[in-house]
Every structure is written in structure tokens, then in C-alpha cells.
mmCIF file of C-alpha atoms and ligand atoms in Angstrom:
data_model
loop_
_atom_site.group_PDB
_atom_site.id
_atom_site.type_symbol
_atom_site.label_atom_id
_atom_site.label_comp_id
_atom_site.label_asym_id
_atom_site.label_seq_id
_atom_site.Cartn_x
_atom_site.Cartn_y
_atom_site.Cartn_z
ATOM 1 C CA MET A 1 14.912 22.369 8.297
ATOM 2 C CA ARG A 2 11.646 22.055 10.174
ATOM 3 C CA VAL A 3 10.571 18.416 10.192
ATOM 4 C CA ILE A 4 7.022 17.260 10.945
ATOM 5 C CA TYR A 5 7.409 13.687 12.154
ATOM 6 C CA PHE A 6 4.464 11.341 12.731
ATOM 7 C CA TYR A 7 5.853 8.718 15.100
ATOM 8 C CA ASN A 8 4.651 5.224 15.949
ATOM 9 C CA GLU A 9 6.499 4.762 19.237
ATOM 10 C CA GLU A 10 7.708 7.283 21.821
ATOM 11 C CA TRP A 11 11.383 6.227 21.697
ATOM 12 C CA GLU A 12 11.640 7.190 18.002
ATOM 13 C CA LYS A 13 11.474 10.881 18.947
ATOM 14 C CA GLY A 14 14.726 10.936 20.914
ATOM 15 C CA PHE A 15 16.401 8.494 18.526
ATOM 16 C CA ILE A 16 15.813 10.532 15.366
ATOM 17 C CA ALA A 17 16.251 13.983 16.964
ATOM 18 C CA LYS A 18 19.640 12.919 18.341
ATOM 19 C CA LYS A 19 20.750 11.826 14.882
ATOM 20 C CA LEU A 20 19.735 15.147 13.291
ATOM 21 C CA PRO A 21 20.519 17.828 15.915
ATOM 22 C CA GLU A 22 20.840 20.497 13.210
ATOM 23 C CA HIS A 23 17.138 20.140 12.293
ATOM 24 C CA GLN A 24 14.045 21.205 14.197
ATOM 25 C CA PHE A 25 11.534 18.432 14.908
ATOM 26 C CA VAL A 26 7.825 18.704 15.642
ATOM 27 C CA PHE A 27 6.373 15.342 16.702
ATOM 28 C CA TYR A 28 2.836 14.011 16.455
ATOM 29 C CA ALA A 29 1.600 10.512 17.222
ATOM 30 C CA ALA A 30 0.617 8.771 13.969
ATOM 31 C CA PRO A 31 -1.606 8.608 12.059
ATOM 32 C CA ILE A 32 -2.029 12.003 10.464
ATOM 33 C CA GLU A 33 -5.826 11.517 10.429
ATOM 34 C CA ALA A 34 -5.797 12.004 14.190
ATOM 35 C CA HIS A 35 -4.432 15.527 13.699
ATOM 36 C CA LEU A 36 -6.635 17.036 11.007
ATOM 37 C CA ASP A 37 -6.197 20.483 12.541
ATOM 38 C CA VAL A 38 -2.404 20.422 12.215
ATOM 39 C CA ARG A 39 -1.079 22.881 9.651
ATOM 40 C CA ASP A 40 2.415 24.270 9.508
ATOM 41 C CA ALA A 41 3.429 27.084 7.222
ATOM 42 C CA ASP A 42 7.152 26.563 7.882
ATOM 43 C CA ALA A 43 7.449 22.778 7.653
ATOM 44 C CA GLU A 44 9.865 21.647 4.955
ATOM 45 C CA VAL A 45 9.979 17.925 5.705
ATOM 46 C CA LEU A 46 7.196 15.468 6.463
ATOM 47 C CA SER A 47 8.166 12.014 7.733
ATOM 48 C CA ILE A 48 5.561 9.260 7.900
ATOM 49 C CA PHE A 49 5.080 5.491 8.124
ATOM 50 C CA VAL A 50 2.781 3.336 5.968
ATOM 51 C CA LYS A 51 -0.481 4.010 7.779
ATOM 52 C CA THR A 52 -0.407 7.715 6.969
ATOM 53 C CA ARG A 53 -1.788 8.557 3.533
ATOM 54 C CA VAL A 54 -0.343 11.680 1.965
ATOM 55 C CA ASP A 55 -2.398 13.230 -0.814
ATOM 56 C CA GLY A 56 -2.814 16.759 -2.164
ATOM 57 C CA ALA A 57 -5.058 17.743 0.755
ATOM 58 C CA VAL A 58 -2.350 16.787 3.245
ATOM 59 C CA MET A 59 0.283 18.644 1.196
ATOM 60 C CA ASP A 60 -1.967 21.731 1.277
ATOM 61 C CA ARG A 61 -1.521 21.792 5.051
ATOM 62 C CA PHE A 62 2.266 22.179 4.710
ATOM 63 C CA PRO A 63 2.646 24.722 1.892
ATOM 64 C CA ARG A 64 6.465 25.007 2.093
ATOM 65 C CA LEU A 65 7.028 21.251 2.018
ATOM 66 C CA LYS A 66 10.138 20.199 0.087
ATOM 67 C CA LEU A 67 10.594 16.606 1.190
ATOM 68 C CA ILE A 68 8.421 13.662 2.161
ATOM 69 C CA ALA A 69 10.561 11.062 3.937
ATOM 70 C CA ALA A 70 8.682 7.752 3.995
ATOM 71 C CA ARG A 71 9.948 5.400 6.675
ATOM 72 C CA SER A 72 9.056 2.372 4.526
ATOM 73 C CA THR A 73 10.081 0.587 1.353
ATOM 74 C CA GLY A 74 6.671 0.870 -0.308
ATOM 75 C CA PHE A 75 5.313 4.332 -1.106
ATOM 76 C CA ASP A 76 1.866 3.558 -2.520
ATOM 77 C CA HIS A 77 0.367 5.542 0.386
ATOM 78 C CA ILE A 78 1.860 8.754 -1.047
ATOM 79 C CA ASP A 79 0.559 10.581 -4.118
ATOM 80 C CA VAL A 80 4.037 10.873 -5.664
ATOM 81 C CA ALA A 81 2.767 12.414 -8.911
ATOM 82 C CA GLU A 82 1.059 15.197 -6.974
ATOM 83 C CA ALA A 83 4.220 15.680 -4.891
ATOM 84 C CA ALA A 84 6.332 16.011 -8.044
ATOM 85 C CA ARG A 85 3.841 18.501 -9.476
ATOM 86 C CA ARG A 86 4.352 20.632 -6.369
ATOM 87 C CA GLY A 87 8.138 20.301 -6.445
ATOM 88 C CA ILE A 88 8.205 18.023 -3.412
ATOM 89 C CA THR A 89 10.802 15.245 -3.424
ATOM 90 C CA VAL A 90 9.739 11.868 -2.042
ATOM 91 C CA VAL A 91 12.337 9.539 -0.531
ATOM 92 C CA SER A 92 11.896 6.099 0.991
ATOM 93 C CA VAL A 93 13.906 3.360 2.674
ATOM 94 C CA PRO A 94 14.568 0.936 -0.189
ATOM 95 C CA ALA A 95 16.383 -1.644 1.896
ATOM 96 C CA TYR A 96 16.529 -2.108 5.631
ATOM 97 C CA GLY A 97 16.662 -5.824 5.946
ATOM 98 C CA GLU A 98 15.461 -7.908 3.048
ATOM 99 C CA ASN A 99 16.070 -10.889 5.339
ATOM 100 C CA THR A 100 13.578 -9.428 7.841
ATOM 101 C CA VAL A 101 10.555 -9.652 5.551
ATOM 102 C CA ALA A 102 11.817 -12.840 3.911
ATOM 103 C CA GLU A 103 12.067 -14.570 7.299
ATOM 104 C CA PHE A 104 8.502 -13.506 8.018
ATOM 105 C CA ALA A 105 7.242 -14.832 4.681
ATOM 106 C CA LEU A 106 8.874 -18.173 5.507
ATOM 107 C CA ALA A 107 7.346 -18.031 8.998
ATOM 108 C CA LEU A 108 3.887 -17.632 7.478
ATOM 109 C CA MET A 109 4.592 -20.420 4.993
ATOM 110 C CA LEU A 110 5.672 -22.796 7.765
ATOM 111 C CA ALA A 111 2.801 -21.749 10.013
ATOM 112 C CA LEU A 112 0.424 -22.714 7.213
ATOM 113 C CA SER A 113 2.168 -25.893 6.056
ATOM 114 C CA ARG A 114 2.441 -27.219 9.631
ATOM 115 C CA LYS A 115 -0.896 -25.814 10.912
ATOM 116 C CA ILE A 116 0.819 -24.005 13.780
ATOM 117 C CA ARG A 117 -2.192 -21.813 14.522
ATOM 118 C CA ASP A 118 -4.594 -24.769 14.740
ATOM 119 C CA ALA A 119 -2.083 -26.744 16.804
ATOM 120 C CA SER A 120 -1.726 -23.857 19.284
ATOM 121 C CA HIS A 121 -5.499 -23.476 19.398
ATOM 122 C CA ARG A 122 -5.742 -27.204 20.213
ATOM 123 C CA MET A 123 -3.480 -26.805 23.231
ATOM 124 C CA TYR A 124 -4.365 -23.300 24.455
ATOM 125 C CA ASP A 125 -8.103 -23.128 23.794
ATOM 126 C CA GLU A 126 -9.300 -26.719 23.556
ATOM 127 C CA HIS A 127 -6.804 -28.024 26.121
ATOM 128 C CA LEU A 128 -6.434 -31.227 24.112
ATOM 129 C CA PHE A 129 -3.229 -33.124 23.373
ATOM 130 C CA SER A 130 -4.395 -34.577 20.074
ATOM 131 C CA GLN A 131 -2.987 -34.459 16.524
ATOM 132 C CA GLU A 132 -6.339 -35.033 14.858
ATOM 133 C CA GLY A 133 -6.731 -32.815 11.801
ATOM 134 C CA LEU A 134 -3.288 -31.287 12.264
ATOM 135 C CA ARG A 135 -1.420 -33.148 9.535
ATOM 136 C CA GLY A 136 0.597 -30.720 7.407
ATOM 137 C CA PHE A 137 2.834 -31.183 4.388
ATOM 138 C CA ASP A 138 6.580 -30.968 3.713
ATOM 139 C CA LEU A 139 7.899 -27.878 1.974
ATOM 140 C CA LYS A 140 10.757 -30.014 0.662
ATOM 141 C CA GLY A 141 10.122 -30.919 -2.961
ATOM 142 C CA LYS A 142 7.185 -28.509 -3.350
ATOM 143 C CA VAL A 143 7.180 -25.793 -5.999
ATOM 144 C CA LEU A 144 7.398 -22.230 -4.690
ATOM 145 C CA GLY A 145 6.291 -19.462 -7.058
ATOM 146 C CA VAL A 146 7.923 -16.131 -6.264
ATOM 147 C CA ILE A 147 6.364 -13.018 -7.804
ATOM 148 C CA GLY A 148 9.038 -10.304 -7.776
ATOM 149 C CA THR A 149 12.739 -11.170 -7.558
ATOM 150 C CA GLY A 150 14.046 -7.965 -5.987
ATOM 151 C CA ARG A 151 15.777 -7.681 -2.644
ATOM 152 C CA ILE A 152 13.197 -9.549 -0.568
ATOM 153 C CA GLY A 153 12.215 -12.044 -3.275
ATOM 154 C CA GLN A 154 15.838 -13.135 -3.681
ATOM 155 C CA GLN A 155 16.221 -13.714 0.068
ATOM 156 C CA VAL A 156 13.049 -15.790 0.055
ATOM 157 C CA ILE A 157 14.421 -17.845 -2.832
ATOM 158 C CA LYS A 158 17.661 -18.514 -0.922
ATOM 159 C CA MET A 159 15.742 -19.581 2.170
ATOM 160 C CA ALA A 160 13.310 -21.735 0.181
ATOM 161 C CA ARG A 161 16.222 -23.439 -1.579
ATOM 162 C CA GLY A 162 17.566 -24.160 1.917
ATOM 163 C CA PHE A 163 14.327 -26.038 2.518
ATOM 164 C CA ASP A 164 14.912 -27.961 -0.759
ATOM 165 C CA MET A 165 11.918 -26.359 -2.444
ATOM 166 C CA ASN A 166 11.905 -26.054 -6.233
ATOM 167 C CA VAL A 167 11.555 -22.393 -7.074
ATOM 168 C CA VAL A 168 10.025 -20.707 -10.113
ATOM 169 C CA ALA A 169 9.743 -16.948 -10.306
ATOM 170 C CA ASN A 170 8.213 -14.206 -12.386
ATOM 171 C CA ASP A 171 9.536 -10.703 -12.826
ATOM 172 C CA PRO A 172 9.152 -8.404 -15.845
ATOM 173 C CA PHE A 173 12.694 -7.230 -15.112
ATOM 174 C CA PRO A 174 14.626 -10.484 -14.625
ATOM 175 C CA LYS A 175 18.005 -10.032 -12.969
ATOM 176 C CA ASP A 176 20.898 -11.344 -15.022
ATOM 177 C CA GLY A 177 22.431 -14.547 -13.754
ATOM 178 C CA ILE A 178 20.642 -14.797 -10.416
ATOM 179 C CA ASP A 179 18.482 -17.698 -11.591
ATOM 180 C CA GLY A 180 21.582 -19.835 -12.136
ATOM 181 C CA ALA A 181 23.310 -18.558 -9.007
ATOM 182 C CA LEU A 182 20.347 -19.080 -6.686
ATOM 183 C CA GLY A 183 18.975 -22.185 -8.413
ATOM 184 C CA PHE A 184 15.551 -21.184 -9.715
ATOM 185 C CA SER A 185 13.845 -20.666 -13.086
ATOM 186 C CA TYR A 186 12.180 -17.579 -14.474
ATOM 187 C CA VAL A 187 8.784 -18.503 -15.937
ATOM 188 C CA SER A 188 5.746 -16.640 -17.261
ATOM 189 C CA LEU A 189 3.119 -15.615 -14.715
ATOM 190 C CA ASP A 190 0.682 -18.185 -16.143
ATOM 191 C CA ASP A 191 3.276 -20.961 -15.794
ATOM 192 C CA LEU A 192 3.993 -19.856 -12.239
ATOM 193 C CA PHE A 193 0.267 -19.971 -11.479
ATOM 194 C CA SER A 194 -0.106 -23.477 -12.906
ATOM 195 C CA GLN A 195 3.044 -24.945 -11.284
ATOM 196 C CA ALA A 196 3.273 -23.425 -7.816
ATOM 197 C CA ASP A 197 2.157 -25.283 -4.680
ATOM 198 C CA VAL A 198 2.900 -22.122 -2.713
ATOM 199 C CA ILE A 199 2.922 -18.564 -4.099
ATOM 200 C CA THR A 200 4.654 -15.709 -2.306
ATOM 201 C CA LEU A 201 4.388 -12.076 -3.415
ATOM 202 C CA HIS A 202 7.320 -9.638 -3.361
ATOM 203 C CA ALA A 203 6.485 -7.054 -6.036
ATOM 204 C CA PRO A 204 5.710 -3.371 -5.497
ATOM 205 C CA HIS A 205 2.079 -2.273 -5.651
ATOM 206 C CA ASN A 206 1.444 -0.090 -8.689
ATOM 207 C CA GLU A 207 -0.920 0.092 -11.644
ATOM 208 C CA HIS A 208 0.805 -2.895 -13.304
ATOM 209 C CA THR A 209 0.707 -5.150 -10.239
ATOM 210 C CA HIS A 210 -2.691 -4.103 -8.853
ATOM 211 C CA HIS A 211 -4.755 -7.291 -8.405
ATOM 212 C CA ILE A 212 -2.097 -9.434 -10.063
ATOM 213 C CA ILE A 213 -4.080 -12.285 -8.500
ATOM 214 C CA ASN A 214 -7.750 -11.706 -9.275
ATOM 215 C CA LYS A 215 -10.984 -13.508 -10.146
ATOM 216 C CA ASN A 216 -9.796 -14.162 -13.710
ATOM 217 C CA THR A 217 -6.539 -15.715 -12.579
ATOM 218 C CA LEU A 218 -8.229 -18.136 -10.144
ATOM 219 C CA PRO A 219 -8.782 -20.844 -12.809
ATOM 220 C CA LYS A 220 -5.066 -20.682 -13.688
ATOM 221 C CA LEU A 221 -3.932 -21.583 -10.155
ATOM 222 C CA LYS A 222 -2.930 -25.083 -9.124
ATOM 223 C CA ARG A 223 -5.854 -26.364 -7.051
ATOM 224 C CA GLY A 224 -5.168 -26.052 -3.324
ATOM 225 C CA VAL A 225 -2.320 -23.531 -3.716
ATOM 226 C CA TYR A 226 -1.130 -21.742 -0.570
ATOM 227 C CA ILE A 227 -0.650 -17.984 -0.931
ATOM 228 C CA VAL A 228 1.570 -15.773 1.222
ATOM 229 C CA ASN A 229 1.413 -11.988 0.904
ATOM 230 C CA THR A 230 3.899 -9.818 2.783
ATOM 231 C CA ALA A 231 4.151 -7.213 -0.009
ATOM 232 C CA ARG A 232 1.024 -5.063 -0.340
ATOM 233 C CA GLY A 233 -2.667 -5.910 0.006
ATOM 234 C CA GLY A 234 -3.516 -4.403 -3.388
ATOM 235 C CA LEU A 235 -1.608 -7.150 -5.205
ATOM 236 C CA ILE A 236 -4.498 -9.525 -4.515
ATOM 237 C CA GLU A 237 -8.161 -8.825 -5.236
ATOM 238 C CA THR A 238 -9.609 -9.442 -1.782
ATOM 239 C CA LEU A 239 -12.868 -10.901 -3.027
ATOM 240 C CA ALA A 240 -11.011 -13.268 -5.374
ATOM 241 C CA LEU A 241 -9.122 -14.563 -2.352
ATOM 242 C CA VAL A 242 -12.406 -15.037 -0.536
ATOM 243 C CA ARG A 243 -13.887 -16.926 -3.502
ATOM 244 C CA GLY A 244 -10.720 -18.951 -4.046
ATOM 245 C CA LEU A 245 -10.705 -20.093 -0.413
ATOM 246 C CA ASP A 246 -14.413 -20.915 -0.499
ATOM 247 C CA GLU A 247 -14.141 -22.961 -3.662
ATOM 248 C CA GLY A 248 -11.010 -24.798 -2.513
ATOM 249 C CA ILE A 249 -8.920 -23.328 -5.338
ATOM 250 C CA ILE A 250 -6.804 -21.668 -2.665
ATOM 251 C CA GLY A 251 -5.901 -24.074 0.117
ATOM 252 C CA ALA A 252 -4.788 -21.484 2.642
ATOM 253 C CA ALA A 253 -3.356 -17.995 2.875
ATOM 254 C CA GLY A 254 -0.883 -16.162 5.095
ATOM 255 C CA LEU A 255 -1.471 -12.434 4.979
ATOM 256 C CA ASP A 256 0.544 -9.650 6.544
ATOM 257 C CA VAL A 257 -1.010 -6.966 4.357
ATOM 258 C CA PHE A 258 -4.556 -6.101 3.266
ATOM 259 C CA GLU A 259 -6.329 -3.937 0.750
ATOM 260 C CA LEU A 260 -7.438 -0.749 2.514
ATOM 261 C CA GLU A 261 -5.583 -1.863 5.647
ATOM 262 C CA GLU A 262 -5.229 1.774 6.663
ATOM 263 C CA TYR A 263 -8.949 1.695 7.546
ATOM 264 C CA LEU A 264 -8.682 -1.323 9.824
ATOM 265 C CA GLY A 265 -8.596 -0.499 13.517
ATOM 266 C CA ALA A 266 -5.108 -0.169 14.971
ATOM 267 C CA GLY A 267 -3.651 -0.358 18.439
ATOM 268 C CA GLU A 268 -6.425 -0.575 20.999
ATOM 269 C CA LYS A 269 -9.198 -0.537 18.393
ATOM 270 C CA ASN A 270 -11.002 -3.672 17.270
ATOM 271 C CA VAL A 271 -9.549 -4.705 13.937
ATOM 272 C CA LEU A 272 -12.965 -5.944 12.756
ATOM 273 C CA ILE A 273 -14.533 -2.497 12.992
ATOM 274 C CA PRO A 274 -13.602 -0.271 10.031
ATOM 275 C CA ASP A 275 -12.151 3.106 10.904
ATOM 276 C CA GLU A 276 -14.783 5.867 10.724
ATOM 277 C CA THR A 277 -12.809 7.602 7.962
ATOM 278 C CA ALA A 278 -13.246 4.524 5.741
ATOM 279 C CA PRO A 279 -14.604 5.131 2.229
ATOM 280 C CA GLU A 280 -17.620 3.360 0.802
ATOM 281 C CA ASN A 281 -15.633 0.361 -0.286
ATOM 282 C CA VAL A 282 -17.366 -1.799 2.245
ATOM 283 C CA ARG A 283 -17.173 -4.916 0.115
ATOM 284 C CA THR A 284 -13.403 -4.991 0.354
ATOM 285 C CA LEU A 285 -13.482 -4.310 4.059
ATOM 286 C CA LEU A 286 -16.032 -7.049 4.581
ATOM 287 C CA GLY A 287 -13.787 -9.289 2.541
ATOM 288 C CA ASN A 288 -10.936 -8.493 4.919
ATOM 289 C CA HIS A 289 -13.153 -9.373 7.867
ATOM 290 C CA TYR A 290 -13.986 -12.667 6.276
ATOM 291 C CA LEU A 291 -10.306 -13.426 5.733
ATOM 292 C CA ILE A 292 -9.383 -12.460 9.290
ATOM 293 C CA GLU A 293 -11.983 -14.853 10.644
ATOM 294 C CA HIS A 294 -11.358 -17.645 8.128
ATOM 295 C CA PRO A 295 -10.169 -20.900 9.714
ATOM 296 C CA ARG A 296 -7.680 -21.548 6.917
ATOM 297 C CA VAL A 297 -6.133 -18.096 6.894
ATOM 298 C CA ILE A 298 -3.419 -16.750 9.148
ATOM 299 C CA VAL A 299 -3.362 -12.985 9.470
ATOM 300 C CA THR A 300 -0.835 -10.627 11.015
ATOM 301 C CA PRO A 301 -0.986 -6.820 11.274
ATOM 302 C CA HIS A 302 1.613 -5.694 8.646
ATOM 303 C CA ASN A 303 4.324 -6.948 10.953
ATOM 304 C CA ALA A 304 6.908 -8.488 8.636
ATOM 305 C CA PHE A 305 9.313 -5.538 9.007
ATOM 306 C CA ASN A 306 9.084 -5.518 12.771
ATOM 307 C CA THR A 307 12.378 -6.655 14.245
ATOM 308 C CA LEU A 308 14.633 -4.625 16.506
ATOM 309 C CA GLU A 309 17.403 -4.526 13.915
ATOM 310 C CA ALA A 310 15.149 -3.554 11.013
ATOM 311 C CA VAL A 311 13.331 -0.739 12.821
ATOM 312 C CA GLU A 312 16.620 0.865 13.839
ATOM 313 C CA ARG A 313 17.908 0.566 10.266
ATOM 314 C CA ILE A 314 14.740 2.287 8.988
ATOM 315 C CA LEU A 315 15.360 5.279 11.258
ATOM 316 C CA ASP A 316 19.085 5.335 10.405
ATOM 317 C CA THR A 317 18.286 5.520 6.691
ATOM 318 C CA THR A 318 15.520 8.094 7.231
ATOM 319 C CA ALA A 319 17.971 10.314 9.132
ATOM 320 C CA GLU A 320 20.492 9.861 6.314
ATOM 321 C CA ASN A 321 17.757 10.627 3.726
ATOM 322 C CA ILE A 322 16.895 13.906 5.450
ATOM 323 C CA ARG A 323 20.545 14.859 6.013
ATOM 324 C CA SER A 324 21.567 14.221 2.402
ATOM 325 C CA PHE A 325 18.541 16.101 1.051
ATOM 326 C CA ALA A 326 19.451 19.105 3.234
ATOM 327 C CA ALA A 327 23.023 18.893 1.917
ATOM 328 C CA GLY A 328 21.778 19.064 -1.680
ATOM 329 C CA THR A 329 22.667 15.447 -2.475
ATOM 330 C CA PRO A 330 19.367 13.627 -2.053
ATOM 331 C CA GLN A 331 19.379 9.822 -1.937
ATOM 332 C CA ASN A 332 16.771 7.080 -2.175
ATOM 333 C CA ILE A 333 14.562 9.269 -4.325
ATOM 334 C CA VAL A 334 11.199 7.900 -5.384
ATOM 335 C CA ASN A 335 10.140 10.935 -7.353
ATOM 336 C CA VAL A 336 12.128 14.123 -7.786
ATOM 337 C CA GLY A 337 10.268 17.324 -7.135
ATOM 338 C CA SER A 338 10.599 19.622 -10.121
HETATM 339 P P1 NAI B 1 12.451 -4.440 -4.790
HETATM 340 O O1 NAI B 1 12.183 -3.160 -5.500
HETATM 341 O O2 NAI B 1 13.846 -4.779 -4.391
HETATM 342 O O3 NAI B 1 11.901 -5.657 -5.665
HETATM 343 C C1 NAI B 1 10.648 -5.637 -6.298
HETATM 344 C C2 NAI B 1 10.747 -6.580 -7.471
HETATM 345 O O4 NAI B 1 9.448 -6.690 -8.050
HETATM 346 C C3 NAI B 1 11.718 -6.089 -8.578
HETATM 347 O O5 NAI B 1 12.578 -7.126 -8.972
HETATM 348 C C4 NAI B 1 10.766 -5.715 -9.698
HETATM 349 O O6 NAI B 1 11.360 -5.897 -10.998
HETATM 350 C C5 NAI B 1 9.633 -6.697 -9.455
HETATM 351 N N1 NAI B 1 8.412 -6.366 -10.154
HETATM 352 C C6 NAI B 1 7.994 -5.149 -10.581
HETATM 353 N N2 NAI B 1 6.826 -5.279 -11.241
HETATM 354 C C7 NAI B 1 6.510 -6.600 -11.211
HETATM 355 C C8 NAI B 1 5.438 -7.351 -11.745
HETATM 356 N N3 NAI B 1 4.461 -6.779 -12.469
HETATM 357 N N4 NAI B 1 5.431 -8.698 -11.555
HETATM 358 C C9 NAI B 1 6.425 -9.301 -10.859
HETATM 359 N N5 NAI B 1 7.473 -8.629 -10.342
HETATM 360 C C10 NAI B 1 7.514 -7.294 -10.512
HETATM 361 O O7 NAI B 1 11.451 -4.434 -3.522
HETATM 362 P P2 NAI B 1 11.597 -5.259 -2.169
HETATM 363 O O8 NAI B 1 12.430 -4.491 -1.208
HETATM 364 O O9 NAI B 1 11.976 -6.652 -2.495
HETATM 365 O O10 NAI B 1 10.078 -5.194 -1.622
HETATM 366 C C11 NAI B 1 9.058 -6.007 -2.194
HETATM 367 C C12 NAI B 1 7.691 -5.681 -1.585
HETATM 368 O O11 NAI B 1 7.700 -5.887 -0.168
HETATM 369 C C13 NAI B 1 7.217 -4.237 -1.791
HETATM 370 O O12 NAI B 1 5.850 -4.302 -2.172
HETATM 371 C C14 NAI B 1 7.287 -3.622 -0.427
HETATM 372 O O13 NAI B 1 6.336 -2.604 -0.298
HETATM 373 C C15 NAI B 1 6.969 -4.835 0.458
HETATM 374 N N6 NAI B 1 7.436 -4.700 1.857
HETATM 375 C C16 NAI B 1 6.594 -5.111 2.878
HETATM 376 C C17 NAI B 1 6.991 -5.018 4.208
HETATM 377 C C18 NAI B 1 6.111 -5.483 5.348
HETATM 378 O O14 NAI B 1 6.366 -5.108 6.517
HETATM 379 N N7 NAI B 1 5.092 -6.298 5.099
HETATM 380 C C19 NAI B 1 8.304 -4.435 4.563
HETATM 381 C C20 NAI B 1 9.142 -4.099 3.407
HETATM 382 C C21 NAI B 1 8.700 -4.217 2.106
#
């Protein structure tokens, strides 16, 4: 098959091509927006990472497309309904290291609870050896609220239990027996909001989870709650986060993901300047800017997945996804093309 592959790093090209010698690769540096002129009448596979949005207009450019191979767990950047309508199968990488993202969520939690960013700033920028204003709090004994108890959520629960945190969780599809085995309690979302000292999000982004934390839920939160989001930006209404931080309802936030993050500058570009392809939703983008600059917020550029081991596993699974689709036994299907 002819595979159009939007790569992030040069080494991926040799790595993936070597794994699939029977297929023909055409490589472009991501994102797809940088190659608006690219059309390919013979392409059957399109492989992309999270920053590349794939909608009907993109699919129009590859009229023989049969497979979209997302190199990510989430697939909210792909119009899967439109793909299905066109008979295009969408596959993703459902698991490549639940520990990888879980470790990062804990890293953000610890960075917030122990004021690591401010402490570094004190030494690096202020050149002062002083603890003033740097007092944190113990995670031990605090209540962690986990939204989504899938692969990553469960790893986070295990790690948090290792820190002697008390864990409550919410999931509309509770997993049998894991609460007893891992030592946490399933509670309603409202109870989680009222009990949690720290909330961490590990649910997919879809129409049910969009803005699961929003302006209306702010009054339900325990005052001063810390929020960590390594799932998807759309789970939190950006402007509610802004208001919550301003009013002291939210004590601090650790964010690896943002609403409309695909329009934030990447690589060499200044992250505070929206990409020129950005839509009119300036309020959200301005909200992101505010969060990035906020003294009580730690931000990272969608980096939770980014370990050596995890990135190689993503490409291994993507190669396997393409190979099995070509063999007529597709795996890791998000939405079957009809
Ligand atoms: P998973 O599919 O194993 O688990 C998701 C869980 O969320 C399931 O238990 C599901 O029942 C639950 N859920 C569904 N709707 C819910 C709702 N309304 N409220 C609460 N829970 C709900 O997914 P996994 O692998 O644990 O990934 C979780 C999130 O992490 C996804 O959003 C994914 O996109 C994101 N992610 C982020 C990465 C990063 O680099 N920042 C890397 C990998 C994944």
C-alpha cells in the first residue's frame, strides 16, 4: 500500500519504513497544514500524530484512502464519522505505556505540591537560597479524585496509593473488582468534586466528557483543589479554569494539554502567538495564554507520552496496525469503514 506519513522527527522515517518494507512510504514533515498543496490519488494509508487534524477536506485530498493510522491513543483530531461514511477505517494506538503518562501526571502533581517550578526560579533566576513562600503540602493522606479509570487512570491510582493518598474515582463504566484490588472507591462525579484535594483527568475527550469541568461545576469543587490534566484540553472549559484560579477555587493546575492546542505555536514558534490558521475562538486562546503565564500553573507542551520507550512502542504498534489492516485482519479499530 502507499502510505502518506506525516512525521515529527527524522529518525521515524527509517524506523517505520524498515518495519514495513512491503509498503511504499511518502514522508512529509508534520503538520499537514504545512503541506496544503499535497494531494495523492494513489494513497491508501494516512498516518498522523495528534497535531494533524483530519477532516473531510483532508480526506478529499487522498480519494483512495482506506486507512487512517493515528499514532496516538486519543483520536479526537480525526473526524471518525466522516471517515466511516467514506469507508475509511481509523486505527489508533490504544496502549503504549500507561505508566508513561501516569508517571507524568504524578510528576506534575509533585511539581505543584512541592512548588518545584518556583523553587527552581528562586535558584536559577533570582539567585537566592531562600525557602520563603516555597512551603508545599504532603500528598500522603490527601484525597485524589481520578476521572476515568482506564489504562492510565489505573496506573495513576496504583502510584498514588504508593504515596499513601486516599483515592476516589469516577467512571461511567466502572471496572469490576479493581476498586477493591487497587484500594480506591468509585463515587459520583459530584462527590469526587466535593472530596478531592487533587483531581487528575484520564478520560477520553468526546461529547459526553467535553468540559466535564466547567463554570457550573466550579462551586462543587473543594476550595483550593489542584487539577492535573494530561488527557485532553477539551475536558476542561479553559475560561472556567481561568476563573477558578482567579477566585481561589482552584489552587493550582498542571496542564499538559490545552483546548485548541493545535493552534499554539510549535517547535521554533512562540507558543504565545496563535497559529495563523487559528479560528475565531480567540477567547479560548487568550485563556490558554493566561494559563501559560499564570504563576500558579505549570504547563508542558503535550509531553506526557514522550519517553524513549513509549515513542518506540507507538511506532511498533502503528507498523503492526498497518500490516494487519493490509492482511485483512485490522486491529485497534476506532471506527470501521463501511
Ligand atoms: P482508556 O480508554 O484506557 O480509559 C479511559 C477511561 O475513561 C475508561 O475507563 C472509560 O470508561 C472512562 N470514561 C469514559 N467516559 C467517561 C466519563 N464521562 N467520565 C469519566 N470517565 C470516563 O484510555 P487511556 O489510555 O487511559 O487514556 C486516557 C486519556 O489520556 C485519553 O484522553 C488519551 O487521549 C489521553 N492521553 C494523553 C497523552 C499525552 O501525551 N498527554 C498520551 C496518551 C493518552
